[in-house]
Structures are given as structure tokens and as C-alpha cells.
Tab-separated table of C-alpha atoms in Angstrom:
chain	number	residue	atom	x	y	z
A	1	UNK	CA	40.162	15.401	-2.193
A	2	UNK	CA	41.393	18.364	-0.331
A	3	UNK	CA	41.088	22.094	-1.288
A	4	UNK	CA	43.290	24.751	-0.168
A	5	UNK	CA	42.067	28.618	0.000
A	6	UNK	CA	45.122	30.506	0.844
A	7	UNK	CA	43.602	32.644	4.140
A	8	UNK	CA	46.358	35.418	4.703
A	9	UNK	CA	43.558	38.155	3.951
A	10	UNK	CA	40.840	38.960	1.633
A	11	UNK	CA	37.721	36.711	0.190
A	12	UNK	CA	38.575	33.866	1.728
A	13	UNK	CA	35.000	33.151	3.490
A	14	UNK	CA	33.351	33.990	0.185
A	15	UNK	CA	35.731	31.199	-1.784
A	16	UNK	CA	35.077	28.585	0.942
A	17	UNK	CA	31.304	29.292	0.564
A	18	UNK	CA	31.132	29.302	-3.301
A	19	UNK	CA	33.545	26.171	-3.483
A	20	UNK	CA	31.127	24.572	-1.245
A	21	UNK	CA	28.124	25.310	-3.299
A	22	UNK	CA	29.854	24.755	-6.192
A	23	UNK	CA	30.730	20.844	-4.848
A	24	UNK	CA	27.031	20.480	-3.779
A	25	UNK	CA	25.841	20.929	-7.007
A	26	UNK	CA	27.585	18.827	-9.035
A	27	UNK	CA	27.696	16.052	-6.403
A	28	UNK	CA	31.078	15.965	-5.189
A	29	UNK	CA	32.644	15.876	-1.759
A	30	UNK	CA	35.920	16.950	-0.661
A	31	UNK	CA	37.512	18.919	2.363
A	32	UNK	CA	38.108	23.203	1.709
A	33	UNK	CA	40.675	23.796	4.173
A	34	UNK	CA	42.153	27.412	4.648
A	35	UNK	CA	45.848	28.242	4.912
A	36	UNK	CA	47.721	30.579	6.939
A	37	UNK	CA	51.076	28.464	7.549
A	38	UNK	CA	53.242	26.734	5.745
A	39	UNK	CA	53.239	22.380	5.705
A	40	UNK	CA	49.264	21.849	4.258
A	41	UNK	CA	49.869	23.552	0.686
A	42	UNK	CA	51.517	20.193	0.124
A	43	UNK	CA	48.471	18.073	1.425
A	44	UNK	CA	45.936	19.942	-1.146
A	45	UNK	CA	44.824	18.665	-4.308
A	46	UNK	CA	43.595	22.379	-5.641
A	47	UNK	CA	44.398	25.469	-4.705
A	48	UNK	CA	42.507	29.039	-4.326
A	49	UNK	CA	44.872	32.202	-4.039
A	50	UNK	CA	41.842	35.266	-3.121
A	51	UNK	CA	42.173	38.895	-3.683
A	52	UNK	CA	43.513	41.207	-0.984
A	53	UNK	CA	46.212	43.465	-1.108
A	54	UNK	CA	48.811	42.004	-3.439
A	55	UNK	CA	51.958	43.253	-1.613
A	56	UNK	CA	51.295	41.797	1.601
A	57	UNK	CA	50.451	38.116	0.580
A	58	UNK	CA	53.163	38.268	-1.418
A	59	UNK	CA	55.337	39.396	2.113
A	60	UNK	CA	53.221	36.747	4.154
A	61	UNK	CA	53.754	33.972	1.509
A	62	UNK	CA	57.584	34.016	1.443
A	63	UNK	CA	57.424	34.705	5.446
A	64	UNK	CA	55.515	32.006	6.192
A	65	UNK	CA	57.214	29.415	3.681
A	66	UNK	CA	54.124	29.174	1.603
A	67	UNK	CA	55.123	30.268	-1.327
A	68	UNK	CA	57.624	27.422	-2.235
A	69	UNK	CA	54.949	25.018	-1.215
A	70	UNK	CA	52.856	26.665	-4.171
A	71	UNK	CA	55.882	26.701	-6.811
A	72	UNK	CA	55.954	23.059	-5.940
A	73	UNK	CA	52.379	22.277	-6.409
A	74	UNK	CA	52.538	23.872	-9.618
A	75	UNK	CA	55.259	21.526	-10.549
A	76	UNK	CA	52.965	19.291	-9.525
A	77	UNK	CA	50.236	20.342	-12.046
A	78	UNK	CA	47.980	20.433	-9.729
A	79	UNK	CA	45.321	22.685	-10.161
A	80	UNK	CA	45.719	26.680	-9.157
A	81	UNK	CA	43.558	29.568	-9.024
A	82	UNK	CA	44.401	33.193	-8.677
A	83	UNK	CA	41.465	35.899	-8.605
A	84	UNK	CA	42.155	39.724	-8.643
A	85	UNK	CA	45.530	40.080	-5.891
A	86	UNK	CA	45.949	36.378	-6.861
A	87	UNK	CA	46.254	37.018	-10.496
A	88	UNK	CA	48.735	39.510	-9.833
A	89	UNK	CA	50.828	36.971	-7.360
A	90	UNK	CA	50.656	33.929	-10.131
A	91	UNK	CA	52.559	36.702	-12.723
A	92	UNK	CA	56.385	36.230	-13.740
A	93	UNK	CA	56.426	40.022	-14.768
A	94	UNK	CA	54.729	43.084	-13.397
A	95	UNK	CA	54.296	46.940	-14.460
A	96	UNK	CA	56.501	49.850	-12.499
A	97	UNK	CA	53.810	50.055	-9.532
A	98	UNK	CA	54.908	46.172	-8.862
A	99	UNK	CA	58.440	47.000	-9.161
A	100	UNK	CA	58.089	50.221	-7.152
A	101	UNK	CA	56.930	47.597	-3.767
A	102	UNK	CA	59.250	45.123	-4.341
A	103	UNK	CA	55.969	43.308	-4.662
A	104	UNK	CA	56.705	39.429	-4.884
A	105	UNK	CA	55.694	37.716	-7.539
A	106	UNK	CA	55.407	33.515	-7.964
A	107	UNK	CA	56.385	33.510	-11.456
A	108	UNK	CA	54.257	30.878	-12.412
A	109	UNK	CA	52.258	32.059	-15.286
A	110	UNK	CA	54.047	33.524	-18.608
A	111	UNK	CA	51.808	37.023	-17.748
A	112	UNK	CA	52.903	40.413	-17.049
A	113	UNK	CA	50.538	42.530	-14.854
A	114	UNK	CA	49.403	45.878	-14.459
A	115	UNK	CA	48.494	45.958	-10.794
A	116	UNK	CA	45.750	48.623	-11.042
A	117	UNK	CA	44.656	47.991	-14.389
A	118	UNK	CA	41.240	49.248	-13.669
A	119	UNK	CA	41.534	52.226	-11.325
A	120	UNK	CA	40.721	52.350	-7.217
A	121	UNK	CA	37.967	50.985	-5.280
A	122	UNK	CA	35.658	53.601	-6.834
A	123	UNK	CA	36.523	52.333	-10.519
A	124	UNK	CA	35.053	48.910	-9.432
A	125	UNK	CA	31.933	47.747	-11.692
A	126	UNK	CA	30.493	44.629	-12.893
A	127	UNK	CA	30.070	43.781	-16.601
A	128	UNK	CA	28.902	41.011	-18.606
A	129	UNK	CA	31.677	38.434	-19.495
A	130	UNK	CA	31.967	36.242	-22.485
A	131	UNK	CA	34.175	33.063	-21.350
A	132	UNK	CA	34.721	30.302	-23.810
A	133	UNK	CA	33.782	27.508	-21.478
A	134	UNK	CA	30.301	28.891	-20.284
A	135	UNK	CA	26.982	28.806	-22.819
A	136	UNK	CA	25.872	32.664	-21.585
A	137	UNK	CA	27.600	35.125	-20.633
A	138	UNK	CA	28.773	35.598	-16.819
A	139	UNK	CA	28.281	38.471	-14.734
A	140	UNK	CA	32.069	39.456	-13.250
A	141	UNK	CA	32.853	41.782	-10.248
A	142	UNK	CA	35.777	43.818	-10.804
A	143	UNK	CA	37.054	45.202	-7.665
A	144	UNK	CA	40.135	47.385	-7.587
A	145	UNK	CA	41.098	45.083	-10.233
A	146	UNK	CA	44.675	44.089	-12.399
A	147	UNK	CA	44.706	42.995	-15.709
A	148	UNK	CA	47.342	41.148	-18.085
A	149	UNK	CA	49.051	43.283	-20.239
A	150	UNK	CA	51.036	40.858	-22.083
A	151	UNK	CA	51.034	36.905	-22.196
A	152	UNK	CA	53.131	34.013	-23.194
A	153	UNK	CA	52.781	32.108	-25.944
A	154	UNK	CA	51.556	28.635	-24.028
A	155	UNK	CA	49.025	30.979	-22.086
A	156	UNK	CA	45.470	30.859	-23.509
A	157	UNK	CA	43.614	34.069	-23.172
A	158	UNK	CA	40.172	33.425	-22.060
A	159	UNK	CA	38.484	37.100	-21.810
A	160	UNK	CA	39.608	40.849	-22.236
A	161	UNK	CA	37.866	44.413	-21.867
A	162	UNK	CA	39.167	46.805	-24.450
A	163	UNK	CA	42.773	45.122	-25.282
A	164	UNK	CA	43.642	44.249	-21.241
A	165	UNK	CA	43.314	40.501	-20.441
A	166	UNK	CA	40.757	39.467	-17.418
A	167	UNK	CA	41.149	35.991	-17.274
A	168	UNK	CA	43.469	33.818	-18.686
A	169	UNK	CA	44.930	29.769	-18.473
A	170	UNK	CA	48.107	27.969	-18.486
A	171	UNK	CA	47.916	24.591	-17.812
A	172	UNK	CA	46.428	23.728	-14.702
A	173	UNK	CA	46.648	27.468	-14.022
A	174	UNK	CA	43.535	29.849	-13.873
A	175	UNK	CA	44.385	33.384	-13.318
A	176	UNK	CA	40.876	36.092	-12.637
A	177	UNK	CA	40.782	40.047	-12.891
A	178	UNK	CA	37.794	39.445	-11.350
A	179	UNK	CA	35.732	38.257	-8.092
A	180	UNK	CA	33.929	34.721	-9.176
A	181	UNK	CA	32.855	34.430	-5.064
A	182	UNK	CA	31.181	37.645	-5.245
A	183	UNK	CA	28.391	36.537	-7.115
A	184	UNK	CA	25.986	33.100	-6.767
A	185	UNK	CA	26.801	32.109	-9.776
A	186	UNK	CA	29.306	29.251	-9.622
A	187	UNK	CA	30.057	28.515	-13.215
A	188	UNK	CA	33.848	29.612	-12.907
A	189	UNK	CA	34.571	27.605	-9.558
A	190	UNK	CA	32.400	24.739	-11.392
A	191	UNK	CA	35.026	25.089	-14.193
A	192	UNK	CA	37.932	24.911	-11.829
A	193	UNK	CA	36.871	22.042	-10.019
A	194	UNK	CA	36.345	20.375	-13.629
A	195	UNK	CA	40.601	20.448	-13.496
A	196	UNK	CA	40.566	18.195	-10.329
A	197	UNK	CA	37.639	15.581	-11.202
């Protein structure tokens, strides 16, 4: 098995570290390669798209043929996840401060975003999450973060604050407001990897 975190920019360290935690304890083994160029998308089994600033991996995807690599995976069904910037990138729709950028979007998940849903980097916090497929609830790290205004009907919302949408699935797609590498707790990559095993 092979594991792709997309390494343009942002948490990609703190993915590779929590994936690798995450594999220890359930007593798994596979490779977690990062990705910065185009031709090992299509090698990877899973795939981690990290926060960062939205606009530029969405500029770096395209220029660097990556991002047809990933609209081909997801053909694929192979297993995706988007946290905060990567949310935003998984999107087919996105609010005026998306179309403002040009910001690039993959398309891939029946969302539409609001890119600063939560405010700037001093609006970020950290609340206590109910998610369906954990027993207690899960303390999330919101970070500059987007949220999901509005959702297809074959995407299943999995947690909102207030009436926004923080995490949400479509298929073998998992799409995060929030930071699950930012905290030790690996429940949510435990519950990704439970797409690939």
C-alpha cells in the first residue's frame, strides 16, 4: 500500500507523522510518500491533500500536472482526503472570495465553500466535535478555517458548527474544516485508513 500526502506547502510533516502513528497502531504497514510532481499520484492507493493557502496549491496543482492525476484517482475511487485548504480544493463550487482569485477548484465533491468561513488566523480555536463514526467526541483545530455552505444530495454531512458544515463524505471522499494532524489523537486518520483496508 502506498500513501500520497500532497507536499506543495502546509502540514505536510504533521500528516506524514499522524498517518504513521495512525498505521502503528492498528498494525498496518504501508509506504507515506510526499508529492511535489506530477507521475506518483497515480502509484498511490490513498491520498492526503493538507491545508495551506488554497490559491496556490490550486496554481501548483494544475502547473505541475497533479491535479488531473487526482481527478483520475477519484475516478478511481480510491480513497481522498482534504483538510482545511484541501477541503476548499476538493469543492465543485466556491463563495465570491474563490471567484475573486480565480482560485482552482477540483470539482470533485458536490460542496460549495466559503473560503474563510471562520475568520483569520486570530479566529482560529479548537472545539469539541461530535462525528458519527467516533464513540466520544473529538477535539478539532480550526485554523483559518472554510466551511461548506451547501452540499449535494449524495454528500453525507458528518459535523457542523452553527448551520456551516466542518466535515463532510462522498464516497471515498473525506473533506475537513479542520486540522486532524494537529492533535495526537488519530481517530480521523484511523477512519480514513479504514477506506483503504
Amino acid at each position: 500500500m502506498k500513501i500520497g500526502v500532497i507536499a506543495i506547502q502546509g502540514d505536510v510533516s504533521e500528516h506524514v507523522e499522524a498517518l504513521e502513528r495512525a498505521l502503528v497502531q492498528r498494525g498496518e504497514e504501508a509506504e507515506i510518500v510526499t508529492i511535489k510532481h506530477k507521475s506518483i499520484v497515480p502509484e498511490c492507493d490513498a491520498l492526503v491533500l493538507p491545508g495551506g493557502e488554497s490559491t496556490t496549491l490550486g496554481k501548483l496543482l494544475i502547473r505541475e500536472g497533479i491535479a488531473d492525476e487526482i481527478q483520475d484517482m477519484n475516478t478511481a475511487g480510491k480513497p481522498i482526503m482534504g483538510t482545511c485548504a484541501g477541503l476548499i480544493l476538493l469543492a465543485t463550487a466556491g463563495d465570491e472570495q474563490v471567484a475573486k482569485t480565480h482560485q482552482h477548484l477540483l470539482g470533485l465533491m458536490d460542496t460549495k465553500v466559503n473560503r474563510n468561513a471562520f475568520g483569520r488566523q486570530r479566529d482560529s480555536f479548537e472545539t469539541e466535535l461530535e462525528l458519527p463514526f467516533l464513540d466520544s467526541p473529538y477535539n478539532a483545530v480550526f485554523i483559518r478555517a472554510p466551511g461548506i455552505v451547501d452540499s449535494g444530495k449524495n454528500v453525507k454531512v458528518l459535523a457542523k458548527i452553527d448551520d456551516m458544515i466542518v466535515a463532510a463524505e462522498q464516497g471515498n471522499i473525506l473533506a475537513l474544516a479542520f486540522h486532524p494532524e494537529l492533535t495526537l489523537d488519530t481517530r480521523v486518520h484511523q477512519y480514513f485508513l479504514d477506506k483503504l483496508f
